[in-house]
mmCIF file of C-alpha atoms and ligand atoms in Angstrom:
data_model
loop_
_atom_site.group_PDB
_atom_site.id
_atom_site.type_symbol
_atom_site.label_atom_id
_atom_site.label_comp_id
_atom_site.label_asym_id
_atom_site.label_seq_id
_atom_site.Cartn_x
_atom_site.Cartn_y
_atom_site.Cartn_z
ATOM 1 C CA MET A 94 30.055 -7.906 15.775
ATOM 2 C CA GLY A 95 27.222 -10.120 17.297
ATOM 3 C CA THR A 96 26.023 -10.325 20.803
ATOM 4 C CA GLY A 97 27.481 -13.120 22.980
ATOM 5 C CA ILE A 98 28.197 -14.475 26.442
ATOM 6 C CA ILE A 99 31.506 -13.252 27.605
ATOM 7 C CA GLY A 100 31.303 -14.717 31.088
ATOM 8 C CA ILE A 101 28.928 -17.011 33.218
ATOM 9 C CA GLY A 102 28.575 -18.541 36.484
ATOM 10 C CA ARG A 103 26.410 -20.606 38.677
ATOM 11 C CA TYR A 104 25.519 -21.400 42.222
ATOM 12 C CA VAL A 105 23.650 -24.135 43.965
ATOM 13 C CA PRO A 106 22.868 -24.543 47.628
ATOM 14 C CA GLU A 107 25.103 -26.829 49.477
ATOM 15 C CA THR A 108 22.426 -29.202 50.910
ATOM 16 C CA VAL A 109 21.382 -32.302 48.787
ATOM 17 C CA TYR A 110 18.433 -33.971 49.067
ATOM 18 C CA THR A 111 18.104 -37.505 47.491
ATOM 19 C CA ASN A 112 14.950 -39.246 46.329
ATOM 20 C CA GLU A 113 15.196 -41.098 49.514
ATOM 21 C CA TYR A 114 14.126 -38.060 51.419
ATOM 22 C CA PHE A 115 10.850 -38.090 49.802
ATOM 23 C CA GLU A 116 10.485 -41.735 50.073
ATOM 24 C CA GLN A 117 10.303 -41.113 53.837
ATOM 25 C CA ARG A 118 7.720 -38.491 53.570
ATOM 26 C CA LEU A 119 5.480 -39.317 50.636
ATOM 27 C CA ASP A 120 3.939 -42.371 48.848
ATOM 28 C CA THR A 121 6.718 -42.379 46.384
ATOM 29 C CA SER A 122 9.806 -44.481 45.474
ATOM 30 C CA ASP A 123 13.365 -43.581 44.251
ATOM 31 C CA GLU A 124 12.501 -45.853 41.276
ATOM 32 C CA TRP A 125 9.376 -44.009 40.250
ATOM 33 C CA ILE A 126 11.124 -40.850 40.526
ATOM 34 C CA ARG A 127 14.185 -41.852 38.474
ATOM 35 C CA THR A 128 12.432 -43.552 35.864
ATOM 36 C CA ARG A 129 9.440 -41.082 35.346
ATOM 37 C CA THR A 130 11.745 -37.929 35.712
ATOM 38 C CA GLY A 131 15.484 -38.770 35.567
ATOM 39 C CA ILE A 132 16.059 -36.838 38.822
ATOM 40 C CA GLU A 133 18.190 -38.551 41.479
ATOM 41 C CA GLU A 134 18.888 -35.515 43.709
ATOM 42 C CA ARG A 135 18.140 -31.544 44.110
ATOM 43 C CA ARG A 136 19.419 -28.912 46.240
ATOM 44 C CA PHE A 137 17.272 -26.849 48.394
ATOM 45 C CA ALA A 138 18.399 -23.291 49.859
ATOM 46 C CA SER A 139 18.181 -22.973 53.906
ATOM 47 C CA ASP A 140 15.769 -20.620 55.363
ATOM 48 C CA GLU A 141 18.521 -18.089 55.674
ATOM 49 C CA GLU A 142 19.336 -18.209 52.058
ATOM 50 C CA ASN A 143 16.940 -16.275 49.888
ATOM 51 C CA THR A 144 16.612 -15.965 46.061
ATOM 52 C CA SER A 145 18.633 -12.783 46.013
ATOM 53 C CA ASP A 146 21.363 -14.487 47.960
ATOM 54 C CA LEU A 147 21.853 -17.321 45.295
ATOM 55 C CA ALA A 148 21.743 -14.620 42.560
ATOM 56 C CA ILE A 149 24.368 -12.643 44.113
ATOM 57 C CA LYS A 150 26.784 -15.677 44.398
ATOM 58 C CA ALA A 151 26.175 -16.664 40.696
ATOM 59 C CA THR A 152 26.782 -13.003 39.517
ATOM 60 C CA GLU A 153 30.174 -12.708 41.500
ATOM 61 C CA LYS A 154 31.158 -15.971 39.423
ATOM 62 C CA ALA A 155 29.821 -14.462 36.088
ATOM 63 C CA LEU A 156 31.752 -11.375 36.677
ATOM 64 C CA LYS A 157 34.829 -12.973 37.617
ATOM 65 C CA ASN A 158 34.561 -15.223 34.602
ATOM 66 C CA ALA A 159 33.884 -12.121 32.361
ATOM 67 C CA ASN A 160 36.926 -10.407 34.009
ATOM 68 C CA ILE A 161 34.786 -7.343 34.367
ATOM 69 C CA THR A 162 33.272 -5.556 37.614
ATOM 70 C CA MET A 163 29.514 -4.628 38.309
ATOM 71 C CA ASN A 164 30.623 -0.859 37.578
ATOM 72 C CA ASP A 165 30.841 -2.066 33.798
ATOM 73 C CA ILE A 166 27.356 -3.320 33.893
ATOM 74 C CA GLY A 167 24.673 -1.081 32.108
ATOM 75 C CA LEU A 168 21.592 -3.270 32.887
ATOM 76 C CA ILE A 169 20.694 -6.070 35.216
ATOM 77 C CA VAL A 170 17.893 -8.475 34.211
ATOM 78 C CA VAL A 171 16.738 -11.054 36.323
ATOM 79 C CA ALA A 172 14.622 -14.005 35.383
ATOM 80 C CA THR A 173 12.761 -15.500 38.252
ATOM 81 C CA ALA A 174 9.483 -16.620 39.539
ATOM 82 C CA THR A 175 10.304 -16.785 43.282
ATOM 83 C CA PRO A 176 11.855 -13.356 44.020
ATOM 84 C CA ASP A 177 12.449 -12.444 47.542
ATOM 85 C CA GLN A 178 9.419 -9.945 47.189
ATOM 86 C CA VAL A 179 7.459 -8.933 44.261
ATOM 87 C CA PHE A 180 9.279 -5.456 44.735
ATOM 88 C CA PRO A 181 12.218 -4.377 45.353
ATOM 89 C CA THR A 182 13.064 -6.618 42.215
ATOM 90 C CA VAL A 183 15.894 -9.176 42.746
ATOM 91 C CA ALA A 184 17.935 -7.053 39.998
ATOM 92 C CA CYS A 185 17.673 -4.039 42.350
ATOM 93 C CA GLN A 186 18.797 -6.302 45.436
ATOM 94 C CA ILE A 187 21.879 -7.338 43.255
ATOM 95 C CA GLY A 188 22.625 -3.641 42.272
ATOM 96 C CA GLU A 189 22.589 -2.511 46.000
ATOM 97 C CA HIS A 190 24.774 -5.546 46.953
ATOM 98 C CA PHE A 191 27.369 -4.426 44.617
ATOM 99 C CA GLY A 192 27.044 -0.671 45.169
ATOM 100 C CA VAL A 193 25.836 0.151 41.603
ATOM 101 C CA LYS A 194 22.801 2.351 40.531
ATOM 102 C CA CYS A 195 22.550 1.112 36.897
ATOM 103 C CA ALA A 196 19.147 -0.047 35.145
ATOM 104 C CA ALA A 197 17.620 -3.004 36.885
ATOM 105 C CA MET A 198 14.530 -5.156 36.215
ATOM 106 C CA ASP A 199 13.060 -8.681 36.962
ATOM 107 C CA ILE A 200 11.119 -10.305 34.223
ATOM 108 C CA SER A 201 8.624 -13.167 34.545
ATOM 109 C CA ALA A 202 8.525 -16.127 31.915
ATOM 110 C CA ALA A 203 8.699 -19.058 34.261
ATOM 111 C CA CYS A 204 10.988 -21.779 33.109
ATOM 112 C CA SER A 205 11.734 -20.102 29.773
ATOM 113 C CA GLY A 206 12.877 -16.818 31.870
ATOM 114 C CA PHE A 207 16.405 -17.167 31.076
ATOM 115 C CA ILE A 208 16.007 -17.318 27.462
ATOM 116 C CA TYR A 209 13.730 -14.242 27.520
ATOM 117 C CA GLY A 210 16.266 -12.653 29.656
ATOM 118 C CA LEU A 211 19.019 -13.338 27.245
ATOM 119 C CA VAL A 212 17.136 -12.286 24.091
ATOM 120 C CA THR A 213 15.918 -8.925 26.231
ATOM 121 C CA ALA A 214 19.484 -8.105 26.954
ATOM 122 C CA SER A 215 20.944 -8.582 23.454
ATOM 123 C CA GLN A 216 18.454 -6.049 22.359
ATOM 124 C CA TYR A 217 19.826 -3.470 24.276
ATOM 125 C CA ILE A 218 23.403 -4.343 23.356
ATOM 126 C CA GLU A 219 22.478 -4.414 19.757
ATOM 127 C CA ASN A 220 21.208 -1.157 19.655
ATOM 128 C CA ASN A 221 24.142 0.163 21.455
ATOM 129 C CA THR A 222 22.287 1.173 24.513
ATOM 130 C CA TYR A 223 24.600 -0.773 27.094
ATOM 131 C CA GLU A 224 27.918 -2.401 26.470
ATOM 132 C CA HIS A 225 27.312 -4.923 29.133
ATOM 133 C CA VAL A 226 24.323 -6.566 30.336
ATOM 134 C CA LEU A 227 24.092 -8.963 33.292
ATOM 135 C CA VAL A 228 21.223 -11.813 32.965
ATOM 136 C CA VAL A 229 20.452 -13.833 35.975
ATOM 137 C CA GLY A 230 18.160 -16.921 36.090
ATOM 138 C CA VAL A 231 17.465 -17.793 39.735
ATOM 139 C CA GLU A 232 14.841 -19.890 41.654
ATOM 140 C CA LYS A 233 14.050 -20.571 45.347
ATOM 141 C CA LEU A 234 11.492 -22.873 44.267
ATOM 142 C CA SER A 235 11.200 -24.765 47.626
ATOM 143 C CA LYS A 236 9.428 -21.662 48.708
ATOM 144 C CA ILE A 237 6.346 -22.377 46.675
ATOM 145 C CA THR A 238 6.600 -26.185 46.633
ATOM 146 C CA ASN A 239 4.002 -28.039 48.534
ATOM 147 C CA PHE A 240 6.004 -30.773 50.214
ATOM 148 C CA GLU A 241 2.975 -32.825 50.781
ATOM 149 C CA ASP A 242 1.900 -33.016 47.056
ATOM 150 C CA ARG A 243 4.075 -36.002 45.386
ATOM 151 C CA ASN A 244 2.789 -34.847 41.992
ATOM 152 C CA THR A 245 5.180 -31.823 42.247
ATOM 153 C CA ALA A 246 7.208 -31.903 45.328
ATOM 154 C CA ILE A 247 9.973 -34.576 43.962
ATOM 155 C CA LEU A 248 10.389 -32.453 40.722
ATOM 156 C CA PHE A 249 11.974 -29.023 41.682
ATOM 157 C CA GLY A 250 15.163 -27.532 43.038
ATOM 158 C CA ASP A 251 16.777 -24.352 43.954
ATOM 159 C CA GLY A 252 19.723 -22.698 41.911
ATOM 160 C CA ALA A 253 21.197 -19.717 39.912
ATOM 161 C CA CYS A 254 22.945 -18.855 36.988
ATOM 162 C CA ALA A 255 24.277 -15.758 35.816
ATOM 163 C CA ALA A 256 25.704 -14.697 32.427
ATOM 164 C CA VAL A 257 27.221 -11.227 31.041
ATOM 165 C CA LEU A 258 26.331 -10.426 27.372
ATOM 166 C CA SER A 259 28.403 -7.938 25.433
ATOM 167 C CA LYS A 260 29.610 -7.508 21.799
ATOM 168 C CA VAL A 261 31.681 -10.477 20.402
ATOM 169 C CA SER A 262 33.451 -10.925 17.294
ATOM 170 C CA ASP A 263 34.218 -13.560 14.488
ATOM 171 C CA GLY A 264 30.535 -14.367 13.661
ATOM 172 C CA ARG A 265 30.023 -15.561 17.254
ATOM 173 C CA GLY A 266 27.172 -14.685 19.460
ATOM 174 C CA ILE A 267 23.369 -15.129 19.155
ATOM 175 C CA LEU A 268 22.527 -16.164 15.561
ATOM 176 C CA SER A 269 18.751 -16.227 16.119
ATOM 177 C CA PHE A 270 15.949 -16.628 18.539
ATOM 178 C CA ASP A 271 12.502 -17.904 18.688
ATOM 179 C CA LEU A 272 10.135 -16.853 21.638
ATOM 180 C CA GLY A 273 6.456 -17.654 22.144
ATOM 181 C CA SER A 274 3.545 -17.996 24.448
ATOM 182 C CA ASP A 275 0.111 -19.669 24.704
ATOM 183 C CA GLY A 276 -2.012 -18.380 27.456
ATOM 184 C CA SER A 277 -4.734 -21.116 26.889
ATOM 185 C CA GLY A 278 -2.471 -23.387 28.715
ATOM 186 C CA GLY A 279 -2.077 -21.112 31.467
ATOM 187 C CA GLU A 280 -4.387 -23.621 33.722
ATOM 188 C CA PHE A 281 -1.749 -26.426 33.335
ATOM 189 C CA LEU A 282 1.059 -24.794 35.366
ATOM 190 C CA PHE A 283 0.264 -22.024 37.949
ATOM 191 C CA LEU A 284 0.630 -20.637 41.500
ATOM 192 C CA ASN A 285 -2.341 -21.457 43.472
ATOM 193 C CA ASP A 286 -4.212 -19.665 45.888
ATOM 194 C CA GLU A 287 -2.290 -21.464 48.835
ATOM 195 C CA GLN A 288 0.893 -19.860 46.848
ATOM 196 C CA PHE A 289 1.999 -23.339 45.838
ATOM 197 C CA ILE A 290 3.030 -24.718 42.264
ATOM 198 C CA ASP A 291 0.149 -26.479 40.869
ATOM 199 C CA MET A 292 0.431 -28.434 37.822
ATOM 200 C CA LYS A 293 -1.483 -30.757 35.372
ATOM 201 C CA GLY A 294 1.865 -32.836 34.389
ATOM 202 C CA ARG A 295 0.827 -34.903 31.760
ATOM 203 C CA GLU A 296 -0.594 -31.562 29.876
ATOM 204 C CA VAL A 297 2.599 -29.933 30.464
ATOM 205 C CA PHE A 298 4.623 -33.034 29.414
ATOM 206 C CA LYS A 299 2.765 -33.148 25.984
ATOM 207 C CA PHE A 300 3.053 -29.536 25.287
ATOM 208 C CA ALA A 301 6.813 -29.688 26.325
ATOM 209 C CA VAL A 302 7.577 -32.779 24.010
ATOM 210 C CA ARG A 303 6.068 -30.838 21.066
ATOM 211 C CA GLN A 304 7.135 -27.166 21.484
ATOM 212 C CA MET A 305 10.928 -27.917 22.616
ATOM 213 C CA GLY A 306 11.463 -29.640 19.351
ATOM 214 C CA ASP A 307 9.498 -27.352 17.227
ATOM 215 C CA SER A 308 11.232 -24.404 18.698
ATOM 216 C CA ALA A 309 14.595 -25.849 18.440
ATOM 217 C CA VAL A 310 14.113 -26.803 14.709
ATOM 218 C CA GLN A 311 12.778 -23.310 13.987
ATOM 219 C CA VAL A 312 15.600 -21.299 15.560
ATOM 220 C CA LEU A 313 18.243 -23.398 13.390
ATOM 221 C CA GLU A 314 16.201 -22.577 10.365
ATOM 222 C CA LYS A 315 15.965 -18.720 11.279
ATOM 223 C CA ALA A 316 19.814 -18.919 11.497
ATOM 224 C CA GLY A 317 20.070 -20.606 8.113
ATOM 225 C CA LEU A 318 21.480 -23.931 9.613
ATOM 226 C CA GLN A 319 20.444 -27.570 9.553
ATOM 227 C CA LYS A 320 19.702 -29.952 12.332
ATOM 228 C CA GLU A 321 22.988 -31.616 11.885
ATOM 229 C CA ASP A 322 24.735 -27.967 12.376
ATOM 230 C CA CYS A 323 23.941 -28.124 16.052
ATOM 231 C CA ASP A 324 26.865 -29.348 17.986
ATOM 232 C CA PHE A 325 25.335 -29.143 21.498
ATOM 233 C CA LEU A 326 21.769 -28.926 22.885
ATOM 234 C CA VAL A 327 21.153 -27.245 26.209
ATOM 235 C CA PRO A 328 17.494 -27.849 26.931
ATOM 236 C CA HIS A 329 15.526 -26.813 30.049
ATOM 237 C CA GLN A 330 15.878 -29.580 32.745
ATOM 238 C CA ALA A 331 12.426 -30.687 33.653
ATOM 239 C CA ASN A 332 12.130 -34.297 32.847
ATOM 240 C CA ILE A 333 14.758 -36.791 31.175
ATOM 241 C CA ARG A 334 11.944 -38.050 28.836
ATOM 242 C CA ILE A 335 11.137 -34.639 27.472
ATOM 243 C CA ILE A 336 14.810 -33.947 26.940
ATOM 244 C CA GLU A 337 15.189 -37.369 25.030
ATOM 245 C CA ALA A 338 12.335 -36.239 22.790
ATOM 246 C CA ALA A 339 13.926 -33.160 21.888
ATOM 247 C CA ARG A 340 17.145 -34.912 21.525
ATOM 248 C CA GLU A 341 15.532 -37.466 18.979
ATOM 249 C CA ARG A 342 13.723 -34.533 16.937
ATOM 250 C CA LEU A 343 16.997 -32.953 16.238
ATOM 251 C CA GLY A 344 18.665 -36.287 15.536
ATOM 252 C CA LEU A 345 21.717 -35.712 17.996
ATOM 253 C CA PRO A 346 23.518 -38.329 19.669
ATOM 254 C CA SER A 347 23.181 -38.389 23.547
ATOM 255 C CA GLU A 348 26.805 -37.102 24.207
ATOM 256 C CA LYS A 349 25.673 -33.670 22.456
ATOM 257 C CA VAL A 350 22.818 -33.007 24.954
ATOM 258 C CA SER A 351 23.142 -31.541 28.437
ATOM 259 C CA ILE A 352 21.769 -33.300 31.215
ATOM 260 C CA THR A 353 21.841 -32.406 34.724
ATOM 261 C CA VAL A 354 18.122 -32.775 35.700
ATOM 262 C CA ASN A 355 19.400 -35.872 37.525
ATOM 263 C CA LYS A 356 21.662 -33.626 39.750
ATOM 264 C CA TYR A 357 19.517 -30.424 40.337
ATOM 265 C CA GLY A 358 15.743 -31.429 39.500
ATOM 266 C CA ASN A 359 13.965 -28.688 37.679
ATOM 267 C CA THR A 360 15.398 -25.140 38.822
ATOM 268 C CA SER A 361 12.902 -23.261 36.328
ATOM 269 C CA ALA A 362 14.806 -20.269 35.218
ATOM 270 C CA ALA A 363 18.228 -21.368 36.411
ATOM 271 C CA SER A 364 18.241 -24.733 34.638
ATOM 272 C CA ILE A 365 19.418 -23.675 31.260
ATOM 273 C CA GLY A 366 22.243 -21.708 32.517
ATOM 274 C CA LEU A 367 23.350 -24.231 35.255
ATOM 275 C CA SER A 368 23.476 -26.856 32.578
ATOM 276 C CA LEU A 369 25.628 -24.549 30.182
ATOM 277 C CA VAL A 370 28.205 -23.877 33.009
ATOM 278 C CA GLU A 371 28.353 -27.433 33.781
ATOM 279 C CA GLU A 372 29.039 -28.411 30.229
ATOM 280 C CA LEU A 373 31.687 -25.618 29.915
ATOM 281 C CA GLU A 374 33.394 -26.774 33.143
ATOM 282 C CA GLN A 375 33.462 -30.460 31.646
ATOM 283 C CA GLY A 376 35.077 -29.210 28.308
ATOM 284 C CA LYS A 377 32.177 -30.411 26.335
ATOM 285 C CA ILE A 378 31.596 -26.988 24.621
ATOM 286 C CA LYS A 379 34.261 -25.266 22.611
ATOM 287 C CA ASP A 380 34.638 -21.917 20.840
ATOM 288 C CA ASP A 381 32.726 -21.739 17.593
ATOM 289 C CA ASP A 382 30.616 -24.648 18.659
ATOM 290 C CA ILE A 383 26.900 -24.086 17.607
ATOM 291 C CA LEU A 384 24.703 -24.352 20.598
ATOM 292 C CA VAL A 385 20.905 -24.497 20.842
ATOM 293 C CA LEU A 386 19.477 -23.201 24.135
ATOM 294 C CA VAL A 387 15.788 -24.202 24.437
ATOM 295 C CA GLY A 388 13.079 -23.776 27.307
ATOM 296 C CA PHE A 389 9.426 -24.191 28.131
ATOM 297 C CA GLY A 390 7.400 -23.509 30.977
ATOM 298 C CA GLY A 391 4.318 -21.914 32.937
ATOM 299 C CA GLY A 392 2.209 -19.284 30.737
ATOM 300 C CA LEU A 393 2.588 -21.403 28.872
ATOM 301 C CA THR A 394 5.736 -20.063 27.294
ATOM 302 C CA TRP A 395 8.806 -21.294 25.184
ATOM 303 C CA GLY A 396 12.024 -19.846 23.729
ATOM 304 C CA SER A 397 15.054 -20.917 21.950
ATOM 305 C CA ILE A 398 18.471 -19.339 21.054
ATOM 306 C CA ALA A 399 20.925 -20.416 18.350
ATOM 307 C CA LEU A 400 24.528 -19.329 19.424
ATOM 308 C CA LYS A 401 27.778 -19.569 17.995
ATOM 309 C CA TRP A 402 29.876 -20.147 21.273
ATOM 310 C CA GLY A 403 32.960 -17.879 22.125
ATOM 311 C CA LYS A 404 33.818 -14.290 23.326
HETATM 312 O O1 UT7 B 284 9.448 -26.831 33.915
HETATM 313 C C1 UT7 B 284 8.082 -26.979 33.528
HETATM 314 C C2 UT7 B 284 7.453 -27.711 34.589
HETATM 315 N N1 UT7 B 284 6.876 -29.058 34.692
HETATM 316 C C3 UT7 B 284 7.234 -30.089 33.767
HETATM 317 O O2 UT7 B 284 7.992 -29.984 32.732
HETATM 318 C C4 UT7 B 284 6.639 -31.317 34.185
HETATM 319 C C5 UT7 B 284 6.162 -31.935 32.898
HETATM 320 N N2 UT7 B 284 5.379 -33.392 33.322
HETATM 321 C C6 UT7 B 284 6.298 -34.231 33.566
HETATM 322 O O3 UT7 B 284 7.488 -34.420 33.798
HETATM 323 C C7 UT7 B 284 5.326 -35.533 33.993
HETATM 324 O O4 UT7 B 284 4.145 -35.643 33.691
HETATM 325 C C8 UT7 B 284 5.516 -36.002 35.511
HETATM 326 C C9 UT7 B 284 6.713 -36.451 36.083
HETATM 327 C C10 UT7 B 284 5.120 -34.906 36.328
HETATM 328 C C11 UT7 B 284 4.337 -37.092 35.790
HETATM 329 O O5 UT7 B 284 4.935 -38.232 34.988
HETATM 330 P P1 UT7 B 284 3.853 -39.059 34.071
HETATM 331 O O6 UT7 B 284 4.407 -40.085 33.514
HETATM 332 O O7 UT7 B 284 3.055 -37.768 33.234
HETATM 333 O O8 UT7 B 284 2.744 -39.488 34.964
HETATM 334 P P2 UT7 B 284 1.255 -39.266 35.341
HETATM 335 O O9 UT7 B 284 1.033 -37.811 35.792
HETATM 336 O O10 UT7 B 284 0.502 -39.669 34.250
HETATM 337 O O11 UT7 B 284 0.988 -40.237 36.562
HETATM 338 C C12 UT7 B 284 1.000 -41.634 36.522
HETATM 339 C C13 UT7 B 284 0.879 -42.201 37.907
HETATM 340 C C14 UT7 B 284 -0.577 -41.792 38.598
HETATM 341 O O12 UT7 B 284 -1.035 -42.815 39.270
HETATM 342 P P3 UT7 B 284 -2.332 -43.555 38.510
HETATM 343 O O13 UT7 B 284 -3.332 -42.138 38.554
HETATM 344 O O14 UT7 B 284 -1.998 -43.915 37.297
HETATM 345 O O15 UT7 B 284 -2.647 -44.569 39.609
HETATM 346 C C15 UT7 B 284 0.357 -40.678 39.528
HETATM 347 O O16 UT7 B 284 -0.687 -40.472 40.605
HETATM 348 O O17 UT7 B 284 1.821 -41.802 38.662
HETATM 349 C C16 UT7 B 284 1.380 -41.360 39.869
HETATM 350 N N3 UT7 B 284 2.437 -40.538 40.481
HETATM 351 C C17 UT7 B 284 3.369 -41.025 41.321
HETATM 352 N N4 UT7 B 284 3.604 -42.149 41.912
HETATM 353 C C18 UT7 B 284 4.761 -42.301 42.554
HETATM 354 C C19 UT7 B 284 2.549 -39.289 40.205
HETATM 355 N N5 UT7 B 284 3.593 -38.594 41.057
HETATM 356 C C20 UT7 B 284 3.999 -39.734 41.678
HETATM 357 C C21 UT7 B 284 5.221 -40.027 42.554
HETATM 358 N N6 UT7 B 284 5.475 -41.123 43.069
HETATM 359 N N7 UT7 B 284 6.198 -38.942 43.083
#
C-alpha cells in the first residue's frame, strides 16, 4: 500500500481582475504582463473573505470528492504564508468550522508549501499514525501585495486547494519526493517591513528555472523512472516562461504540462493543487498516470513529488 490522494477540491474567489485593471492604475500594459508572465487574469478575495474562508470551501469539496467526513480526518496540515492570524492557525480554524478536535498545524514553506504539506502528511500515514490527513494549500496574497508596485502587483492571486491523503493500492500513490532549501536566497523574496511581498524577480526567475528542472529530474530518478515516464507535469504557476523551461528540461510536449497561471496568476501554496484539480476536471489525468508535482518559492525552498495517480 502506498500513500495517495483520494479526494481533492479547490476554491477561487468570484471576482476576476484582468490585466486592464492594472493598466488603469500602474505604468504597465496587458501586452507586457501577458508576454513576460503569461498571466491574463487573477482572482482577489473580498474584504469579507479571509484565508480560512477560502480553505474551508476547498476542504468541503475535497471531503466530498474523497467520500469521507471531517470526523475521519486525523490531522489537518495547512500550507500558507497568509494565515488570518499567526495563531490560531488556519488548520485550527478549519477544525473549529467542522466541529472536530483532531491534530492541526500550519506549515510555512511559501510557494513550495503544498508539496511540503503533502510530504509531511504522507509520513503520518506511512507510519500508521493517521488513516486520513487533510492537506490544504491556501493564500490570500492580496493582503500582502503592494498594489502600487508594478514589479509584484500584477503577479499574484488568491485561491485554495485541499487534498485528502490515505493509503492507496495497486502501486499507486507517492513514489518519491525531493525537498530542499537555500536560505542564502532569502533576500530575493520576502515579506518587507511594510508587510508587503518584496522580490528581486530576475534572481528568483534564474533560481526557479534551474531548480524546477533539477528537482523534477531528481524525483523521477529517485522513483527509478526516466523523464519519458512522466505522463503529466503539474508545476508551480508563477510564470509561463519558468514552466516552459521545466517542460523543455523534461522533454515533454506542451499538452502534458499544466498551465493555469493565465487564469489565476501566482497563488503560491494553492497553485499546484489548483492546477491538479483543473486538469482532472478536464480529463487530462487518468488513473495510473505518472505525475510530477514541482514547486519553488520564498526561502528559498523547492519540492517535488512523483506520484502514480489513482485511489
Ligand atoms: O512564486 C515565486 C515567486 N515569484 C516568481 O516566481 C517570479 C519570478 N520572476 C519572474 O517571473 C520575472 O522575473 C518577472 C515577471 C517578475 C519580471 O520579468 P523579467 O523578464 O525578469 O523582467 P525584469 O525584472 O528584468 O524587468 C524588465 C523591465 C524592467 O525595466 P528596465 O529596468 O529594463 O527599464 C522593469 O522595470 O520590465 C520592467 N517591468 C515592467 N514593465 C511593465 C517590471 N514590471 C513591469 C510591469 N509592467 N508590470
